[in-house]
mmCIF file of C-alpha atoms in Angstrom:
data_model
loop_
_atom_site.group_PDB
_atom_site.id
_atom_site.type_symbol
_atom_site.label_atom_id
_atom_site.label_comp_id
_atom_site.label_asym_id
_atom_site.label_seq_id
_atom_site.Cartn_x
_atom_site.Cartn_y
_atom_site.Cartn_z
ATOM 1 C CA UNK A 1 77.528 -131.658 69.110
ATOM 2 C CA UNK A 2 74.747 -129.193 68.326
ATOM 3 C CA UNK A 3 76.252 -128.631 64.854
ATOM 4 C CA UNK A 4 75.929 -132.309 64.038
ATOM 5 C CA UNK A 5 72.383 -132.503 65.345
ATOM 6 C CA UNK A 6 71.532 -129.478 63.210
ATOM 7 C CA UNK A 7 72.924 -131.241 60.136
ATOM 8 C CA UNK A 8 71.040 -134.422 61.051
ATOM 9 C CA UNK A 9 67.682 -132.687 61.406
ATOM 10 C CA UNK A 10 68.240 -130.418 58.424
ATOM 11 C CA UNK A 11 69.058 -133.343 56.152
ATOM 12 C CA UNK A 12 66.193 -135.352 57.622
ATOM 13 C CA UNK A 13 63.772 -132.564 56.711
ATOM 14 C CA UNK A 14 65.227 -132.208 53.215
ATOM 15 C CA UNK A 15 64.778 -135.919 52.438
ATOM 16 C CA UNK A 16 61.463 -136.357 54.208
ATOM 17 C CA UNK A 17 59.983 -133.212 52.675
ATOM 18 C CA UNK A 18 61.457 -133.497 49.198
ATOM 19 C CA UNK A 19 61.366 -137.247 48.648
ATOM 20 C CA UNK A 20 58.165 -137.490 50.667
ATOM 21 C CA UNK A 21 56.449 -135.109 48.280
ATOM 22 C CA UNK A 22 57.638 -137.255 45.361
ATOM 23 C CA UNK A 23 56.547 -140.563 46.905
ATOM 24 C CA UNK A 24 53.296 -139.496 48.552
ATOM 25 C CA UNK A 25 51.984 -136.478 46.656
ATOM 26 C CA UNK A 26 53.462 -136.150 43.162
ATOM 27 C CA UNK A 27 51.007 -138.427 41.381
ATOM 28 C CA UNK A 28 48.144 -138.394 43.841
ATOM 29 C CA UNK A 29 44.935 -138.797 41.795
ATOM 30 C CA UNK A 30 43.658 -135.494 40.436
ATOM 31 C CA UNK A 31 45.414 -133.458 43.138
ATOM 32 C CA UNK A 32 48.964 -134.547 42.414
ATOM 33 C CA UNK A 33 51.599 -131.832 42.758
ATOM 34 C CA UNK A 34 53.721 -133.101 39.828
ATOM 35 C CA UNK A 35 57.344 -132.241 39.049
ATOM 36 C CA UNK A 36 56.891 -128.546 39.830
ATOM 37 C CA UNK A 37 55.454 -129.320 43.240
ATOM 38 C CA UNK A 38 58.288 -131.710 44.086
ATOM 39 C CA UNK A 39 60.858 -129.137 42.966
ATOM 40 C CA UNK A 40 59.249 -126.517 45.192
ATOM 41 C CA UNK A 41 59.134 -128.951 48.108
ATOM 42 C CA UNK A 42 62.887 -129.540 47.925
ATOM 43 C CA UNK A 43 63.521 -125.806 47.809
ATOM 44 C CA UNK A 44 61.232 -125.167 50.766
ATOM 45 C CA UNK A 45 62.953 -127.782 52.912
ATOM 46 C CA UNK A 46 66.311 -126.065 52.477
ATOM 47 C CA UNK A 47 64.872 -122.579 52.895
ATOM 48 C CA UNK A 48 63.050 -123.427 56.123
ATOM 49 C CA UNK A 49 65.866 -125.388 57.750
ATOM 50 C CA UNK A 50 68.496 -122.859 56.704
ATOM 51 C CA UNK A 51 66.555 -120.280 58.692
ATOM 52 C CA UNK A 52 65.882 -122.749 61.527
ATOM 53 C CA UNK A 53 69.365 -124.186 62.083
ATOM 54 C CA UNK A 54 71.690 -122.547 59.566
ATOM 55 C CA UNK A 55 73.068 -120.278 62.291
ATOM 56 C CA UNK A 56 74.103 -123.403 64.238
ATOM 57 C CA UNK A 57 75.837 -125.539 61.597
ATOM 58 C CA UNK A 58 75.971 -123.406 58.477
ATOM 59 C CA UNK A 59 73.069 -125.345 56.963
ATOM 60 C CA UNK A 60 74.904 -127.694 54.612
ATOM 61 C CA UNK A 61 72.510 -130.708 54.703
ATOM 62 C CA UNK A 62 74.519 -132.210 51.864
ATOM 63 C CA UNK A 63 77.958 -133.898 51.718
ATOM 64 C CA UNK A 64 78.695 -132.251 48.372
ATOM 65 C CA UNK A 65 78.031 -128.811 49.841
ATOM 66 C CA UNK A 66 80.386 -129.565 52.720
ATOM 67 C CA UNK A 67 83.108 -130.627 50.274
ATOM 68 C CA UNK A 68 82.520 -127.600 48.064
ATOM 69 C CA UNK A 69 82.719 -125.208 51.006
ATOM 70 C CA UNK A 70 85.914 -126.906 52.138
ATOM 71 C CA UNK A 71 87.472 -126.441 48.698
ATOM 72 C CA UNK A 72 86.148 -122.892 48.624
ATOM 73 C CA UNK A 73 87.876 -122.029 51.892
ATOM 74 C CA UNK A 74 84.694 -121.697 53.942
ATOM 75 C CA UNK A 75 84.826 -124.926 55.988
ATOM 76 C CA UNK A 76 87.261 -126.807 58.183
ATOM 77 C CA UNK A 77 88.655 -130.166 57.044
ATOM 78 C CA UNK A 78 88.393 -131.613 60.563
ATOM 79 C CA UNK A 79 84.622 -131.112 60.485
ATOM 80 C CA UNK A 80 84.063 -132.758 57.092
ATOM 81 C CA UNK A 81 83.680 -136.406 58.109
ATOM 82 C CA UNK A 82 81.400 -135.733 61.135
ATOM 83 C CA UNK A 83 79.200 -133.523 58.972
ATOM 84 C CA UNK A 84 78.923 -136.173 56.243
ATOM 85 C CA UNK A 85 78.081 -138.865 58.795
ATOM 86 C CA UNK A 86 75.366 -136.684 60.358
ATOM 87 C CA UNK A 87 73.928 -135.898 56.919
ATOM 88 C CA UNK A 88 73.837 -139.517 55.726
ATOM 89 C CA UNK A 89 72.343 -140.739 59.007
ATOM 90 C CA UNK A 90 69.711 -137.991 58.850
ATOM 91 C CA UNK A 91 68.836 -138.871 55.257
ATOM 92 C CA UNK A 92 68.583 -142.574 56.078
ATOM 93 C CA UNK A 93 66.399 -141.919 59.110
ATOM 94 C CA UNK A 94 64.068 -139.781 56.984
ATOM 95 C CA UNK A 95 63.891 -142.489 54.316
ATOM 96 C CA UNK A 96 63.035 -145.052 57.008
ATOM 97 C CA UNK A 97 60.149 -142.937 58.320
ATOM 98 C CA UNK A 98 58.961 -142.271 54.767
ATOM 99 C CA UNK A 99 59.133 -145.989 53.981
ATOM 100 C CA UNK A 100 57.016 -146.768 57.052
ATOM 101 C CA UNK A 101 54.397 -144.207 56.025
ATOM 102 C CA UNK A 102 54.378 -145.231 52.354
ATOM 103 C CA UNK A 103 53.956 -148.932 53.154
ATOM 104 C CA UNK A 104 50.842 -148.005 55.104
ATOM 105 C CA UNK A 105 49.088 -147.985 51.747
ATOM 106 C CA UNK A 106 48.171 -151.423 50.441
ATOM 107 C CA UNK A 107 50.177 -152.491 47.431
ATOM 108 C CA UNK A 108 53.049 -150.044 47.833
ATOM 109 C CA UNK A 109 56.353 -151.494 46.613
ATOM 110 C CA UNK A 110 59.499 -149.402 47.104
ATOM 111 C CA UNK A 111 61.520 -151.524 44.681
ATOM 112 C CA UNK A 112 58.949 -151.249 41.896
ATOM 113 C CA UNK A 113 58.102 -147.574 42.463
ATOM 114 C CA UNK A 114 61.714 -146.445 42.675
ATOM 115 C CA UNK A 115 61.059 -144.717 46.001
ATOM 116 C CA UNK A 116 62.205 -141.308 44.662
ATOM 117 C CA UNK A 117 65.650 -142.739 43.928
ATOM 118 C CA UNK A 118 68.091 -141.201 41.477
ATOM 119 C CA UNK A 119 68.980 -143.083 38.323
ATOM 120 C CA UNK A 120 70.208 -142.989 34.757
ATOM 121 C CA UNK A 121 69.558 -144.929 31.512
ATOM 122 C CA UNK A 122 66.494 -147.137 32.002
ATOM 123 C CA UNK A 123 66.085 -145.742 35.536
ATOM 124 C CA UNK A 124 66.101 -142.109 34.475
ATOM 125 C CA UNK A 125 62.541 -140.690 34.515
ATOM 126 C CA UNK A 126 62.946 -139.791 30.818
ATOM 127 C CA UNK A 127 65.571 -142.423 29.912
ATOM 128 C CA UNK A 128 68.598 -140.106 29.792
ATOM 129 C CA UNK A 129 72.025 -141.709 29.406
ATOM 130 C CA UNK A 130 74.684 -142.112 32.076
ATOM 131 C CA UNK A 131 76.763 -139.416 30.376
ATOM 132 C CA UNK A 132 73.876 -136.953 30.417
ATOM 133 C CA UNK A 133 73.224 -137.735 34.071
ATOM 134 C CA UNK A 134 76.873 -137.243 34.979
ATOM 135 C CA UNK A 135 77.149 -133.905 33.198
ATOM 136 C CA UNK A 136 73.941 -132.404 34.535
ATOM 137 C CA UNK A 137 74.708 -133.416 38.122
ATOM 138 C CA UNK A 138 78.210 -131.903 37.900
ATOM 139 C CA UNK A 139 77.018 -128.655 36.313
ATOM 140 C CA UNK A 140 74.029 -128.130 38.594
ATOM 141 C CA UNK A 141 75.962 -128.886 41.773
ATOM 142 C CA UNK A 142 78.707 -126.481 40.683
ATOM 143 C CA UNK A 143 76.156 -123.705 40.244
ATOM 144 C CA UNK A 144 74.493 -124.639 43.533
ATOM 145 C CA UNK A 145 77.814 -124.024 45.284
ATOM 146 C CA UNK A 146 78.248 -120.709 43.490
ATOM 147 C CA UNK A 147 74.782 -119.689 44.679
ATOM 148 C CA UNK A 148 75.505 -120.788 48.243
ATOM 149 C CA UNK A 149 78.887 -119.084 48.444
ATOM 150 C CA UNK A 150 77.611 -115.928 46.800
ATOM 151 C CA UNK A 151 74.491 -115.662 48.936
ATOM 152 C CA UNK A 152 76.514 -116.144 52.128
ATOM 153 C CA UNK A 153 79.402 -113.881 51.129
ATOM 154 C CA UNK A 154 80.019 -111.144 53.692
ATOM 155 C CA UNK A 155 79.419 -108.608 50.901
ATOM 156 C CA UNK A 156 75.938 -109.983 50.129
ATOM 157 C CA UNK A 157 72.730 -108.563 51.652
ATOM 158 C CA UNK A 158 72.222 -110.039 55.108
ATOM 159 C CA UNK A 159 69.373 -112.381 55.970
ATOM 160 C CA UNK A 160 68.381 -113.376 52.447
ATOM 161 C CA UNK A 161 70.740 -116.290 51.798
ATOM 162 C CA UNK A 162 68.207 -119.063 52.606
ATOM 163 C CA UNK A 163 65.776 -117.607 50.074
ATOM 164 C CA UNK A 164 68.341 -117.573 47.266
ATOM 165 C CA UNK A 165 69.578 -121.060 48.163
ATOM 166 C CA UNK A 166 66.073 -122.516 48.451
ATOM 167 C CA UNK A 167 64.967 -121.009 45.154
ATOM 168 C CA UNK A 168 68.230 -122.165 43.581
ATOM 169 C CA UNK A 169 67.505 -125.737 44.628
ATOM 170 C CA UNK A 170 63.954 -125.406 43.298
ATOM 171 C CA UNK A 171 65.295 -124.315 39.911
ATOM 172 C CA UNK A 172 67.808 -127.168 39.893
ATOM 173 C CA UNK A 173 64.970 -129.650 40.382
ATOM 174 C CA UNK A 174 62.831 -128.029 37.703
ATOM 175 C CA UNK A 175 65.697 -128.548 35.269
ATOM 176 C CA UNK A 176 66.807 -132.047 36.136
ATOM 177 C CA UNK A 177 63.996 -134.157 37.589
ATOM 178 C CA UNK A 178 63.376 -135.683 34.133
ATOM 179 C CA UNK A 179 67.075 -136.517 33.754
ATOM 180 C CA UNK A 180 68.090 -138.103 37.077
ATOM 181 C CA UNK A 181 65.212 -137.393 39.466
ATOM 182 C CA UNK A 182 67.712 -134.768 40.729
ATOM 183 C CA UNK A 183 70.344 -135.580 43.289
ATOM 184 C CA UNK A 184 73.005 -132.855 43.714
ATOM 185 C CA UNK A 185 73.137 -134.400 47.201
ATOM 186 C CA UNK A 186 74.764 -137.777 47.935
ATOM 187 C CA UNK A 187 73.023 -138.118 51.315
ATOM 188 C CA UNK A 188 69.589 -137.642 49.719
ATOM 189 C CA UNK A 189 70.467 -140.273 47.109
ATOM 190 C CA UNK A 190 71.797 -142.748 49.668
ATOM 191 C CA UNK A 191 68.855 -142.624 52.082
ATOM 192 C CA UNK A 192 66.191 -143.624 49.586
ATOM 193 C CA UNK A 193 68.467 -146.001 47.629
ATOM 194 C CA UNK A 194 68.887 -148.158 50.718
ATOM 195 C CA UNK A 195 65.130 -148.732 50.791
ATOM 196 C CA UNK A 196 64.703 -149.147 47.045
ATOM 197 C CA UNK A 197 67.270 -151.871 47.471
ATOM 198 C CA UNK A 198 68.130 -152.770 43.863
ATOM 199 C CA UNK A 199 69.214 -150.709 40.886
ATOM 200 C CA UNK A 200 69.342 -147.521 42.992
ATOM 201 C CA UNK A 201 72.203 -148.934 45.042
ATOM 202 C CA UNK A 202 74.001 -150.124 41.897
ATOM 203 C CA UNK A 203 73.829 -146.626 40.383
ATOM 204 C CA UNK A 204 74.513 -144.760 43.618
ATOM 205 C CA UNK A 205 78.204 -144.260 42.760
ATOM 206 C CA UNK A 206 77.308 -141.630 40.159
ATOM 207 C CA UNK A 207 75.280 -139.633 42.682
ATOM 208 C CA UNK A 208 78.263 -139.434 45.006
ATOM 209 C CA UNK A 209 80.884 -138.802 42.347
ATOM 210 C CA UNK A 210 79.133 -136.196 40.195
ATOM 211 C CA UNK A 211 77.824 -133.912 42.984
ATOM 212 C CA UNK A 212 81.147 -133.947 44.828
ATOM 213 C CA UNK A 213 83.105 -133.145 41.653
ATOM 214 C CA UNK A 214 80.616 -130.431 40.753
ATOM 215 C CA UNK A 215 80.705 -128.939 44.240
ATOM 216 C CA UNK A 216 84.500 -128.836 44.207
ATOM 217 C CA UNK A 217 84.419 -127.076 40.833
ATOM 218 C CA UNK A 218 81.878 -124.562 42.119
ATOM 219 C CA UNK A 219 83.940 -123.914 45.232
ATOM 220 C CA UNK A 220 87.065 -123.313 43.160
ATOM 221 C CA UNK A 221 85.226 -121.021 40.738
ATOM 222 C CA UNK A 222 83.810 -118.838 43.491
ATOM 223 C CA UNK A 223 87.021 -118.743 45.501
ATOM 224 C CA UNK A 224 89.345 -117.920 42.605
ATOM 225 C CA UNK A 225 87.230 -116.009 40.095
ATOM 226 C CA UNK A 226 84.465 -114.325 42.062
ATOM 227 C CA UNK A 227 85.556 -113.670 45.626
ATOM 228 C CA UNK A 228 89.182 -112.756 44.977
ATOM 229 C CA UNK A 229 90.189 -115.060 47.841
ATOM 230 C CA UNK A 230 93.395 -117.068 47.388
#
């Protein structure tokens, strides 16, 4: 069970740290951390928890990563569903704690603010279309899997994988926050969508479909073209 607890706490930290920075700190008057700060926060959550519990569970913290590693030959199919459940429960628990904290400020409205949810069209931060959102989530998740599989390859330098993965996730957010508010992680999208409660739930399908498709593509690319594994 320790693997599942590791995935729970790792995903909790990712959502609480990343989405928490967006909800609580991004636009704080005069001292707001902005998009760059939120991007860094997401990267730091993965970096820190990969070092903390990655040796226990592999440090997925993301259903798409679990699927991609399965396709890439690095993960067991029998573990997939328990991992995804632990990740989604962890993300939802983090969103619940964040919601409690955020509503401690008078006038906070999760539905109106968006609560760091992912969206497209009128709910994209910069009004990008559904097609643009779909493509960027697929492409970025595919490259995220390539980074993860490459950094953890037995031929790679030892001990540095969390740094590469954390910085990779930071870069992904720097690219795509204006497009979708950046998902590449269905659990992250689900946790906050449940508390936004409106359009975020209606658009949630894209933030399961696109990251999982992208992760599978990334896993196939690394397995067949880069690792030489069959």
